[in-house]
XYZ file of N, CA and C in Angstrom:
807
model
N 16.327 1.597 3.135
C 17.336 1.010 4.105
C 17.327 -0.354 3.768
N 18.733 -0.744 3.969
C 19.172 -2.293 3.747
C 18.048 -3.104 4.525
N 17.415 -4.073 3.898
C 16.903 -5.263 4.667
C 18.110 -6.052 5.320
N 18.172 -5.901 6.733
C 18.965 -6.739 7.327
C 18.399 -8.179 7.548
N 19.235 -9.195 7.195
C 19.112 -10.570 7.208
C 19.516 -11.260 8.365
N 20.493 -10.847 9.201
C 21.336 -11.468 10.269
C 21.680 -10.441 11.306
N 21.505 -11.029 12.584
C 21.694 -10.316 13.648
C 22.758 -11.042 14.684
N 24.060 -10.143 14.812
C 24.967 -11.280 15.558
C 25.237 -10.258 16.737
N 25.116 -11.197 18.092
C 25.199 -10.394 19.004
C 26.267 -11.547 20.172
N 27.117 -10.235 20.441
C 27.864 -10.782 21.743
C 26.903 -11.150 23.112
N 27.654 -11.870 23.909
C 26.687 -12.202 25.015
C 26.918 -11.169 26.485
N 28.192 -11.566 26.816
C 28.491 -10.647 28.103
C 28.605 -9.230 28.008
N 27.948 -8.347 28.285
C 28.231 -6.858 28.399
C 27.086 -6.361 27.405
N 26.350 -7.300 26.517
C 25.747 -6.778 25.194
C 24.243 -7.457 25.401
N 23.900 -8.725 25.355
C 22.978 -9.364 25.277
C 22.536 -9.757 26.677
N 23.377 -10.184 27.544
C 23.211 -10.226 29.054
C 23.498 -8.837 29.609
N 22.840 -8.947 30.937
C 22.917 -7.682 31.887
C 24.359 -7.975 32.777
N 24.585 -6.885 33.682
C 25.384 -7.292 34.632
C 25.517 -8.319 35.590
N 24.285 -9.000 35.668
C 24.048 -10.046 36.398
C 24.351 -11.429 35.752
N 24.854 -11.297 34.413
C 24.691 -12.332 33.389
C 23.498 -13.040 33.090
N 22.592 -12.285 33.156
C 21.153 -12.512 32.962
C 20.817 -11.948 31.598
N 19.592 -12.379 30.847
C 18.800 -11.881 29.876
C 17.566 -11.688 30.306
N 17.321 -10.399 29.945
C 16.016 -9.862 30.263
C 14.702 -10.360 29.520
N 13.694 -10.826 30.194
C 12.376 -11.142 29.184
C 12.216 -10.425 27.947
N 12.181 -9.085 28.161
C 11.925 -8.195 27.233
C 13.038 -8.493 25.897
N 14.231 -8.524 26.166
C 15.036 -8.869 25.283
C 14.685 -10.282 24.463
N 14.430 -11.182 25.558
C 14.506 -12.619 24.664
C 12.955 -12.490 23.861
N 11.855 -11.699 24.256
C 10.714 -11.666 23.341
C 11.035 -10.906 22.183
N 11.989 -9.970 22.046
C 12.450 -9.419 20.984
C 12.933 -10.044 19.988
N 13.863 -10.906 20.528
C 14.657 -11.802 19.754
C 13.887 -12.915 19.174
N 12.960 -13.381 19.601
C 12.124 -14.777 19.206
C 11.322 -13.590 18.259
N 10.558 -12.631 18.522
C 10.006 -11.732 17.404
C 10.556 -11.619 16.080
N 11.924 -11.307 16.182
C 12.574 -11.135 15.160
C 13.239 -12.448 14.440
N 12.950 -13.495 15.138
C 13.650 -14.765 14.246
C 12.128 -15.126 13.474
N 10.942 -15.119 14.211
C 9.945 -15.368 13.696
C 9.796 -14.331 12.264
N 10.230 -13.176 12.197
C 10.069 -12.457 10.858
C 10.920 -12.943 9.979
N 11.745 -13.843 10.522
C 12.711 -14.610 9.373
C 14.272 -14.101 9.607
N 14.403 -13.213 10.245
C 15.919 -12.786 10.371
C 16.583 -13.960 11.391
N 17.806 -14.263 10.810
C 18.638 -15.222 11.851
C 19.344 -14.548 12.749
N 19.488 -15.085 13.999
C 20.063 -14.433 15.205
C 21.282 -15.374 15.497
N 22.327 -14.729 15.489
C 23.824 -15.672 15.838
C 24.423 -15.061 17.176
N 25.054 -15.960 17.807
C 25.517 -15.570 19.073
C 27.053 -15.822 18.987
N 27.860 -14.840 19.077
C 29.130 -14.769 18.871
C 29.886 -14.358 20.114
N 30.799 -15.327 20.818
C 31.175 -15.097 22.194
C 32.463 -15.772 22.304
N 33.161 -15.216 22.984
C 34.465 -15.672 23.579
C 34.453 -16.915 24.520
N 33.143 -17.072 24.921
C 32.860 -18.296 25.517
C 33.109 -19.839 24.712
N 33.190 -20.865 25.602
C 33.591 -21.982 24.648
C 31.788 -22.363 24.379
N 31.457 -23.416 23.529
C 30.302 -23.731 23.163
C 29.102 -24.105 24.168
N 29.883 -24.627 25.113
C 28.981 -25.208 26.301
C 28.675 -24.128 27.048
N 29.423 -22.991 27.172
C 28.789 -21.836 27.809
C 27.451 -21.318 27.105
N 27.692 -21.251 25.469
C 26.748 -20.395 24.585
C 25.377 -21.189 24.617
N 25.486 -22.698 24.468
C 24.336 -23.632 24.359
C 23.261 -23.182 25.489
N 23.269 -22.836 26.514
C 22.111 -22.705 27.312
C 21.541 -21.231 26.849
N 22.221 -20.159 26.541
C 21.799 -19.165 26.027
C 20.967 -19.484 24.980
N 21.438 -20.062 23.803
C 20.983 -20.279 22.811
C 19.812 -21.072 22.962
N 19.509 -21.712 23.562
C 18.228 -22.621 24.037
C 17.367 -21.599 24.491
N 17.476 -20.657 25.570
C 16.809 -19.829 26.051
C 16.159 -18.785 25.151
N 17.190 -18.748 24.077
C 16.454 -17.438 22.985
C 15.818 -18.253 21.549
N 15.534 -19.394 21.872
C 15.247 -20.474 20.601
C 15.628 -20.700 19.520
N 17.172 -20.305 19.590
C 18.208 -20.264 18.209
C 17.656 -21.541 17.601
N 17.832 -22.761 18.382
C 17.809 -24.150 17.464
C 16.524 -24.102 16.748
N 15.351 -23.623 17.213
C 14.287 -23.654 16.658
C 14.254 -23.169 15.237
N 15.087 -22.148 15.030
C 15.076 -21.380 13.556
C 16.378 -21.573 13.046
N 16.886 -22.969 13.398
C 18.145 -23.536 12.608
C 19.265 -22.249 12.636
N 19.822 -21.811 13.839
C 20.718 -20.810 13.605
C 21.970 -21.367 14.004
N 22.937 -20.676 14.716
C 24.471 -20.773 14.795
C 25.092 -19.940 15.792
N 25.955 -20.582 16.416
C 26.716 -19.741 17.072
C 28.606 -19.769 17.108
N 29.051 -18.741 17.328
C 30.434 -18.581 16.950
C 31.143 -18.559 18.567
N 31.779 -19.715 18.769
C 32.255 -19.661 20.103
C 33.827 -19.635 20.082
N 34.396 -19.178 21.248
C 36.039 -18.995 21.039
C 36.368 -17.939 20.268
N 35.544 -16.668 20.356
C 35.669 -15.626 19.590
C 35.998 -15.752 18.133
N 35.130 -16.911 17.490
C 34.805 -17.006 15.993
C 36.127 -18.304 15.857
N 36.566 -19.001 16.402
C 37.423 -19.987 16.331
C 36.809 -21.286 15.957
N 35.489 -21.453 16.113
C 34.302 -22.482 16.282
C 33.129 -22.201 15.840
N 32.670 -22.780 14.673
C 31.042 -22.198 14.481
C 30.237 -23.611 14.381
N 29.193 -23.636 15.219
C 28.290 -24.715 15.276
C 26.881 -24.505 14.897
N 26.387 -25.369 13.913
C 24.833 -25.234 13.758
C 24.202 -25.946 14.897
N 23.352 -25.069 15.125
C 22.583 -25.426 16.382
C 21.384 -26.470 16.314
N 20.719 -26.705 15.232
C 19.985 -28.001 15.068
C 20.567 -29.368 14.954
N 21.758 -29.554 14.461
C 22.158 -30.611 14.812
C 23.446 -30.826 15.800
N 23.870 -29.604 16.203
C 25.132 -29.174 17.031
C 26.243 -29.611 16.207
N 26.436 -29.743 14.835
C 27.466 -30.213 14.004
C 28.402 -29.003 13.735
N 29.753 -28.968 13.807
C 30.677 -28.099 13.522
C 30.821 -27.682 12.256
N 30.830 -26.595 11.828
C 31.259 -25.996 10.358
C 32.367 -25.467 9.968
N 32.959 -24.927 11.202
C 34.256 -24.205 10.936
C 34.926 -24.505 12.456
N 36.466 -24.760 12.221
C 37.137 -25.036 13.529
C 38.651 -24.841 13.361
N 39.290 -23.744 14.115
C 40.439 -23.504 13.778
C 41.183 -23.660 15.253
N 42.211 -24.307 15.263
C 42.967 -24.899 16.702
C 44.358 -24.087 17.039
N 44.815 -23.744 17.900
C 46.068 -23.299 18.320
C 47.178 -24.304 18.118
N 48.293 -23.972 17.719
C 49.438 -24.988 17.432
C 49.564 -25.807 18.860
N 49.763 -27.151 18.717
C 49.833 -27.858 19.562
C 50.628 -27.732 20.889
N 51.526 -27.198 20.613
C 52.647 -26.702 21.858
C 52.133 -25.549 22.599
N 51.527 -24.781 22.005
C 51.013 -23.342 22.941
C 50.478 -23.944 24.131
N 49.601 -24.786 24.570
C 49.140 -24.964 25.954
C 50.375 -25.238 26.674
N 51.319 -26.086 26.400
C 52.360 -26.445 27.322
C 53.399 -25.295 27.646
N 53.369 -24.370 26.413
C 54.531 -23.251 26.664
C 53.761 -21.996 27.506
N 52.318 -21.761 27.062
C 51.751 -20.981 28.043
C 51.764 -21.426 29.686
N 51.547 -22.592 29.790
C 51.272 -23.313 31.420
C 52.858 -22.945 31.796
N 54.032 -22.998 31.252
C 55.311 -22.894 31.645
C 55.408 -21.581 31.905
N 54.949 -20.323 30.943
C 55.152 -18.989 31.245
C 54.408 -18.639 32.248
N 52.948 -18.998 32.452
C 51.952 -18.928 33.404
C 52.902 -19.175 35.140
N 53.375 -20.197 35.152
C 54.134 -20.687 36.631
C 55.055 -19.517 36.700
N 56.061 -19.275 35.818
C 56.991 -18.358 36.045
C 56.497 -16.907 36.377
N 55.158 -16.668 35.943
C 55.092 -15.135 36.279
C 53.727 -15.331 37.421
N 53.501 -16.333 37.867
C 52.693 -16.398 39.047
C 51.067 -16.313 38.733
N 50.642 -16.473 37.608
C 49.461 -16.473 37.300
C 48.658 -17.721 36.932
N 47.677 -17.809 36.766
C 46.906 -19.100 36.346
C 46.670 -19.393 34.718
N 46.626 -20.504 34.515
C 46.494 -21.044 32.929
C 45.683 -21.833 32.713
N 44.842 -21.908 31.897
C 43.750 -23.314 31.458
C 43.740 -23.292 29.934
N 43.143 -24.456 29.935
C 42.782 -24.598 28.279
C 41.361 -25.515 28.314
N 40.785 -25.036 27.301
C 39.414 -25.520 27.028
C 39.572 -26.892 26.345
N 38.962 -27.921 26.785
C 38.910 -29.205 26.078
C 37.330 -29.420 26.080
N 36.803 -30.321 25.509
C 35.440 -30.788 24.907
C 34.789 -31.318 26.402
N 33.788 -30.115 26.991
C 33.101 -30.211 28.047
C 33.771 -30.073 29.390
N 34.970 -29.726 29.428
C 35.796 -29.658 30.632
C 37.012 -28.347 30.325
N 37.404 -27.728 31.576
C 38.371 -26.797 31.477
C 39.407 -27.474 32.202
N 40.516 -27.580 31.537
C 41.844 -28.273 31.988
C 42.687 -27.104 32.666
N 42.994 -27.201 33.987
C 43.924 -26.447 34.633
C 45.415 -26.703 34.395
N 46.065 -25.728 33.850
C 47.462 -26.007 34.030
C 48.270 -25.825 35.382
N 47.538 -24.816 36.077
C 47.944 -24.459 37.510
C 46.770 -24.659 38.320
N 47.246 -24.519 39.643
C 45.995 -24.656 40.505
C 45.119 -23.873 40.427
N 43.878 -24.265 40.163
C 42.549 -23.349 39.833
C 42.501 -22.388 40.817
N 42.439 -21.166 40.533
C 42.013 -19.916 41.163
C 40.602 -19.337 41.140
N 40.216 -18.268 41.810
C 38.985 -17.827 41.943
C 38.439 -17.650 40.722
N 39.340 -16.982 39.535
C 38.803 -16.610 38.301
C 38.599 -17.813 37.513
N 39.461 -18.789 37.547
C 38.834 -20.008 36.834
C 37.591 -20.655 37.401
N 37.339 -20.497 38.513
C 35.822 -20.806 39.294
C 34.943 -20.065 38.598
N 35.222 -18.968 38.513
C 34.313 -18.034 37.995
C 33.841 -18.443 36.725
N 34.978 -18.957 35.578
C 34.803 -19.205 34.405
C 34.011 -20.520 34.429
N 34.331 -21.136 35.174
C 33.491 -22.677 35.377
C 32.244 -22.316 35.625
N 31.695 -21.622 36.454
C 30.515 -21.239 36.856
C 29.445 -20.721 35.486
N 30.276 -19.748 34.896
C 29.704 -19.014 33.711
C 29.317 -19.972 32.609
N 30.638 -20.846 32.246
C 30.567 -21.952 31.011
C 29.571 -22.908 31.503
N 29.726 -23.240 32.805
C 28.817 -24.632 32.912
C 29.985 -25.877 32.833
N 31.227 -25.777 32.900
C 32.209 -26.626 32.556
C 32.969 -26.967 33.990
N 32.810 -28.023 34.201
C 34.027 -28.362 35.519
C 35.200 -28.260 35.052
N 36.028 -28.084 36.183
C 37.515 -27.818 36.052
C 38.114 -29.386 36.452
N 39.188 -29.373 35.661
C 40.159 -30.660 36.061
C 41.666 -30.223 36.062
N 42.216 -30.784 37.151
C 43.414 -30.150 37.406
C 44.262 -31.485 37.430
N 44.947 -31.843 36.422
C 45.717 -32.980 36.099
C 47.315 -32.651 36.677
N 47.913 -33.418 37.170
C 49.301 -33.554 37.807
C 50.275 -33.554 36.519
N 50.124 -34.065 35.622
C 51.101 -34.277 34.483
C 50.757 -33.302 33.486
N 50.286 -32.125 33.418
C 49.754 -31.423 32.267
C 50.788 -31.119 31.391
N 52.290 -30.950 31.773
C 53.187 -30.542 30.790
C 53.672 -31.862 29.932
N 53.207 -32.945 30.578
C 53.667 -34.133 29.700
C 52.670 -34.545 28.781
N 51.268 -33.847 28.703
C 50.402 -34.053 27.602
C 51.153 -33.378 26.109
N 51.175 -34.116 25.017
C 51.364 -33.800 23.996
C 50.293 -33.489 22.686
N 48.901 -33.884 23.304
C 47.847 -33.987 22.219
C 46.856 -33.010 22.467
N 47.279 -31.893 22.932
C 46.245 -30.680 23.224
C 45.894 -30.170 21.830
N 44.545 -30.253 21.468
C 44.067 -29.664 20.455
C 43.174 -28.531 20.873
N 43.349 -27.394 20.841
C 42.404 -26.270 21.842
C 42.419 -25.145 20.717
N 40.972 -24.686 20.947
C 40.680 -23.438 20.327
C 41.046 -22.305 21.038
N 41.400 -22.430 22.317
C 41.516 -21.278 23.323
C 42.359 -21.662 24.489
N 43.214 -20.822 24.937
C 43.564 -21.045 26.306
C 43.270 -19.558 27.061
N 43.514 -19.854 28.448
C 43.009 -18.918 29.315
C 44.162 -18.526 30.190
N 44.493 -17.184 30.274
C 45.282 -16.582 31.381
C 44.537 -16.112 32.303
N 44.784 -16.147 33.646
C 43.871 -15.627 34.918
C 44.870 -15.139 35.795
N 44.497 -13.910 36.550
C 44.847 -13.080 37.362
C 44.360 -11.839 37.750
N 44.856 -11.412 38.877
C 44.474 -9.856 39.144
C 44.801 -9.104 38.227
N 43.674 -8.412 37.880
C 43.656 -7.276 36.684
C 44.688 -6.523 36.390
N 45.562 -6.095 37.554
C 46.787 -5.274 37.246
C 47.820 -6.217 37.157
N 48.147 -7.685 37.361
C 49.255 -8.070 36.954
C 49.017 -8.516 35.643
N 47.705 -8.881 34.954
C 47.417 -9.081 33.427
C 47.889 -8.010 32.605
N 47.337 -6.916 33.036
C 47.765 -5.572 32.301
C 49.300 -5.507 32.055
N 49.794 -5.559 33.232
C 51.394 -5.763 33.191
C 51.895 -6.609 32.262
N 51.375 -7.892 32.203
C 51.885 -9.014 31.869
C 51.377 -9.125 29.924
N 50.289 -8.512 29.504
C 50.033 -8.722 28.397
C 50.958 -8.410 27.374
N 51.604 -7.326 27.300
C 52.781 -6.799 26.212
C 53.518 -7.988 26.154
N 54.014 -8.553 27.207
C 54.986 -9.609 27.080
C 54.599 -10.883 26.441
N 53.098 -11.678 26.792
C 52.623 -12.423 26.080
C 52.112 -12.176 24.610
N 51.867 -11.176 24.309
C 51.156 -10.783 23.310
C 52.764 -10.884 21.975
N 53.621 -10.216 22.717
C 55.097 -10.100 21.680
C 55.626 -11.722 21.755
N 55.560 -12.276 22.843
C 56.231 -13.907 22.573
C 55.427 -14.772 21.728
N 54.234 -14.607 21.681
C 53.455 -15.422 20.689
C 52.706 -14.755 19.529
N 53.501 -13.784 19.314
C 53.005 -12.756 18.028
C 52.777 -13.448 16.792
N 53.765 -14.627 16.427
C 53.495 -15.464 15.170
C 52.849 -16.485 15.175
N 52.322 -16.716 16.446
C 51.579 -18.076 16.417
C 50.187 -17.775 17.138
N 49.918 -16.953 18.012
C 48.641 -16.675 18.390
C 48.452 -15.351 18.691
N 47.018 -14.971 19.079
C 46.868 -13.366 19.492
C 46.517 -13.721 20.695
N 46.970 -12.565 21.680
C 46.528 -12.517 23.002
C 46.024 -11.023 23.448
N 44.784 -11.178 24.287
C 43.974 -9.841 24.478
C 42.920 -10.171 25.466
N 42.475 -8.880 26.383
C 41.781 -9.091 27.312
C 40.101 -9.290 26.822
N 39.641 -10.214 27.661
C 38.408 -10.279 27.293
C 37.203 -9.589 28.548
N 38.037 -9.805 29.865
C 37.569 -9.213 31.051
C 38.983 -8.999 31.757
N 38.861 -7.943 32.703
C 40.065 -7.412 33.064
C 40.973 -8.487 33.902
N 40.271 -9.741 34.368
C 41.029 -10.746 34.946
C 41.259 -11.928 34.074
N 41.054 -11.668 33.118
C 41.278 -12.906 31.757
C 42.236 -12.404 30.659
N 43.244 -13.106 30.209
C 43.804 -12.953 28.979
C 43.603 -13.925 27.938
N 42.934 -13.898 26.933
C 42.522 -15.153 25.878
C 43.304 -15.066 25.128
N 43.871 -16.495 24.551
C 44.992 -16.926 23.546
C 44.311 -17.799 22.519
N 44.182 -17.259 21.462
C 43.380 -17.846 20.403
C 44.432 -17.835 18.965
N 43.743 -18.710 18.229
C 44.758 -18.936 16.772
C 44.941 -17.474 16.251
N 45.991 -17.416 15.896
C 46.536 -16.245 14.933
C 45.767 -15.678 13.742
N 45.083 -14.500 13.972
C 44.316 -13.927 12.882
C 43.184 -14.240 12.902
N 42.540 -14.973 13.941
C 41.053 -15.457 14.108
C 40.484 -14.600 15.172
N 39.461 -13.905 14.599
C 38.404 -13.197 15.546
C 37.075 -13.413 15.166
N 36.220 -12.706 15.585
C 34.886 -12.752 15.195
C 34.512 -12.243 14.170
N 35.058 -11.408 13.476
C 34.955 -11.107 11.907
C 35.539 -12.221 11.309
N 36.711 -12.721 11.448
C 37.122 -14.107 10.789
C 36.033 -15.154 10.480
N 35.420 -15.354 11.869
C 34.414 -16.710 11.816
C 33.151 -16.023 11.005
N 32.882 -14.924 11.325
C 31.542 -14.444 10.236
C 31.759 -14.553 8.956
N 32.887 -14.170 8.204
C 33.272 -14.225 7.072
C 32.951 -15.869 6.679
N 33.400 -16.573 7.386
C 33.012 -18.165 7.055
C 31.676 -18.283 6.959
N 30.996 -17.717 7.956
C 29.316 -17.949 8.105
C 28.872 -17.514 7.122
N 29.102 -16.123 6.691
C 28.320 -15.534 5.595
C 28.572 -16.279 4.199
N 29.498 -16.779 4.178
C 30.000 -17.369 2.936
C 28.792 -18.684 2.756
N 29.026 -19.591 4.072
C 28.401 -20.502 4.053
C 26.667 -20.198 3.809
N 26.132 -19.062 4.574
C 24.757 -18.676 4.245
C 24.473 -17.914 3.266
N 25.369 -17.647 2.501
C 25.480 -16.832 1.089
C 24.444 -15.428 1.388
N 25.017 -15.102 2.507
C 24.379 -13.511 2.920
C 25.448 -12.548 2.968
N 25.328 -11.475 2.275
C 26.344 -10.477 2.103
C 26.534 -9.650 3.465
N 27.841 -9.084 3.781
C 28.214 -8.562 5.083
C 27.287 -7.264 5.253
N 26.507 -6.674 4.068
C 26.014 -5.320 4.014
C 24.647 -5.775 4.865
N 24.129 -6.969 4.785
C 22.786 -7.224 5.395
C 22.982 -7.852 6.726
N 24.283 -7.929 7.258
C 24.472 -7.827 8.967
C 24.696 -6.958 9.700
N 23.962 -7.309 10.903
C 23.987 -6.086 12.060
C 24.857 -7.090 13.321
N 25.781 -6.160 13.689
C 26.513 -6.784 14.858
C 26.428 -6.074 15.929
N 26.047 -6.548 17.372
C 26.054 -5.547 18.593
C 27.236 -6.279 19.359
N 28.149 -5.427 19.925
C 29.000 -5.745 21.025
C 29.243 -4.497 21.791
N 30.064 -5.025 22.912
C 30.656 -3.955 23.838
C 32.228 -3.892 24.331
N 32.850 -4.870 23.779
C 34.344 -4.972 24.288
C 35.115 -5.273 23.008
N 36.739 -5.050 23.534
C 37.406 -5.329 22.700
C 37.491 -6.232 21.585
N 37.216 -7.592 21.946
C 37.146 -8.489 21.090
C 35.849 -8.453 20.099
N 35.300 -7.304 20.423
C 33.956 -7.200 19.488
C 34.295 -6.127 18.341
N 35.501 -5.367 18.267
C 35.843 -4.448 17.543
C 35.716 -5.029 15.876
N 36.298 -6.319 15.926
C 36.589 -6.329 14.392
C 35.152 -6.719 13.827
N 34.329 -7.356 14.465
C 33.194 -7.753 13.780
C 32.103 -6.247 13.647
N 32.433 -5.474 14.694
C 31.692 -4.065 14.656
C 32.216 -3.449 13.147
N 33.337 -3.553 12.825
C 34.064 -2.728 11.666
C 33.335 -3.635 10.447
N 33.639 -4.906 10.623
C 33.045 -5.846 9.527
C 31.684 -5.962 9.206
N 31.013 -5.687 10.209
C 29.240 -5.504 9.691
C 28.923 -4.567 8.994
N 27.856 -4.719 8.269
C 27.128 -3.761 7.355
C 26.672 -2.622 8.460
N 26.335 -2.969 9.578
C 26.019 -2.150 10.755
C 26.528 -2.420 11.937
N 27.343 -1.821 12.621
C 28.143 -2.148 14.042
C 27.748 -1.555 15.043
N 27.054 -1.895 16.081
C 26.258 -1.451 17.062
C 27.119 -1.679 18.535
N 27.382 -0.587 18.993
C 28.421 -0.528 20.525
C 27.145 -0.143 21.425
N 27.411 -0.997 22.551
C 26.563 -0.839 23.641
C 27.194 0.500 24.220
N 25.998 1.161 25.271
C 26.424 2.660 25.777
C 27.520 2.330 26.938
N 27.533 1.053 27.342
C 28.570 0.555 28.317
C 29.859 0.126 27.751
N 29.967 0.370 26.451
C 31.233 0.015 25.926
C 32.456 1.092 26.096
N 33.634 0.486 26.241
C 34.543 1.704 26.308
C 34.595 2.558 24.988
N 35.196 3.848 25.263
C 35.280 4.720 24.098
C 35.862 4.515 23.084
N 36.937 3.417 23.115
C 37.524 3.059 21.782
C 36.478 2.176 21.001
N 35.870 1.370 21.551
C 34.775 0.642 20.789
C 33.816 1.437 20.409
N 33.411 2.339 21.067
C 32.153 3.445 20.552
C 32.706 4.083 19.338
N 33.964 4.507 19.067
C 34.516 5.212 18.174
C 34.473 4.634 17.177
N 34.571 3.190 16.878
C 34.695 2.542 15.695
C 33.202 1.900 15.208
N 32.192 2.156 16.026
C 31.035 1.753 15.799
C 30.141 2.876 14.831
N 29.072 2.263 14.084
C 28.271 2.848 13.285
C 27.184 3.394 14.126
N 27.023 2.977 15.065
C 25.682 3.286 15.901
C 26.135 3.026 17.479
N 26.007 3.910 18.414
C 26.051 3.400 19.617
C 24.478 3.654 20.544
N 24.482 2.588 21.257
C 23.069 2.824 21.937
C 22.952 3.807 22.816
N 21.612 4.377 23.001
C 21.387 5.217 24.191
C 21.522 4.361 25.379
N 20.917 3.047 25.568
C 20.570 2.687 26.583
C 21.912 1.528 26.807
N 22.477 0.942 27.936
C 23.288 0.173 28.017
C 22.733 -1.392 28.345
N 23.577 -2.434 28.523
C 23.260 -3.638 28.365
C 22.399 -3.896 29.596
N 22.288 -3.241 30.730
C 21.175 -3.527 31.887
C 19.709 -2.669 31.586
N 19.815 -2.076 30.596
C 18.648 -1.348 30.150
C 18.243 -1.576 28.747
N 18.278 -2.889 28.096
C 17.844 -3.217 27.036
C 18.337 -2.731 25.684
N 19.706 -2.542 25.801
C 20.329 -1.854 24.581
C 20.096 -2.553 23.339
N 20.234 -4.025 23.312
C 19.894 -4.906 22.415
C 18.250 -4.656 21.778
N 17.357 -4.607 22.725
C 16.066 -4.182 22.239
C 16.226 -2.921 21.466
N 16.664 -2.255 21.867
C 16.869 -0.694 21.080
C 17.281 -0.850 19.962
N 18.562 -1.627 19.262
C 18.921 -1.922 18.456
C 17.862 -2.707 17.177
N 17.129 -3.558 17.898
C 16.031 -4.430 17.108
C 15.123 -3.371 16.629
N 14.577 -2.408 17.720
C 13.470 -1.524 17.385
C 13.793 -0.304 16.152
N 15.128 -0.086 16.403
C 15.654 1.061 15.420
C 16.032 0.534 14.000
N 16.494 -0.719 14.004
C 16.975 -1.229 12.720
C 16.320 -2.322 11.876
N 15.307 -2.972 12.739
C 14.530 -3.924 12.187
C 13.049 -4.056 12.002
C-alpha cells in the first residue's frame, strides 16, 4: 500500500457535520494522524477567516500545515499565516456581477480581507455566510463606483430555484473570464478561470515536494470533484451526490454526521 503523506479535507459536509460542528472523535483522529507525521490540509470554498478557527481547533498550525481557501485560489501557510499562492478575478468582474445580480433580483457580495462587501442589500443567505465565516458584512452605497476590487471570489445568493435557473446564464456569460458553480443550493460561487481545489493542490504539492499519489482527498460536493479525481485516493462521503460518488476511488459507509473522515483515516492510514 502506498504510504500516504497528506490528507486533504473539505470542511462543510465532510469534516463538519450537518450542524457545522466537528465531532471530538474526528478531532482526536486528525491530531493522532498529525502526530504520526501526516500533514492535514483544509481545502474549502470558505474565505481564510472562515477556515482559521477550524484549523486552530484541529491543531494544524502546531504541525506547520496549510489551508486552501476560496476553492484553491489562495493558499496560506498556517505557522506564519503567509500566503504562498494567490489568484484573483479580473478587477471588473465584481462590478459586472453586481449589475447582473440587480437585474436578476438576486444578491451579490465580494470577499475582501476580513469583511464581506455586499453589492446588494444583504439578504438572509449573506447573513448565514457571515455567521459561518465569522466575517462582518459591509454594505457601501457606492459599490459600482469602486474600481480597485482585487478579489479571489464573489458570491451570488438567492433562493435555490432561482439560482438553479440562473446558473447557465452566468456560467455562459463569464465563461472566458471566470467559473460559476454551486457550493450550496443558495450560493453560486464565482472564482478565477480554471482555478479549483485540484489547481491549488498542484501548487501546494510542488511546494511540499510530495507526489499526488501520496495524497488522500475527502469531499462531498461538486466543487470537490476535481481534487477527488486528482488525488492518489479520492474519498467521497456517503452523503455526497451520486455524481460525486461515481468519480471517487472510495465512498465511505458513514456520512459526515457519523464520522466519515474517521473511517477514511482508519482504513487508509
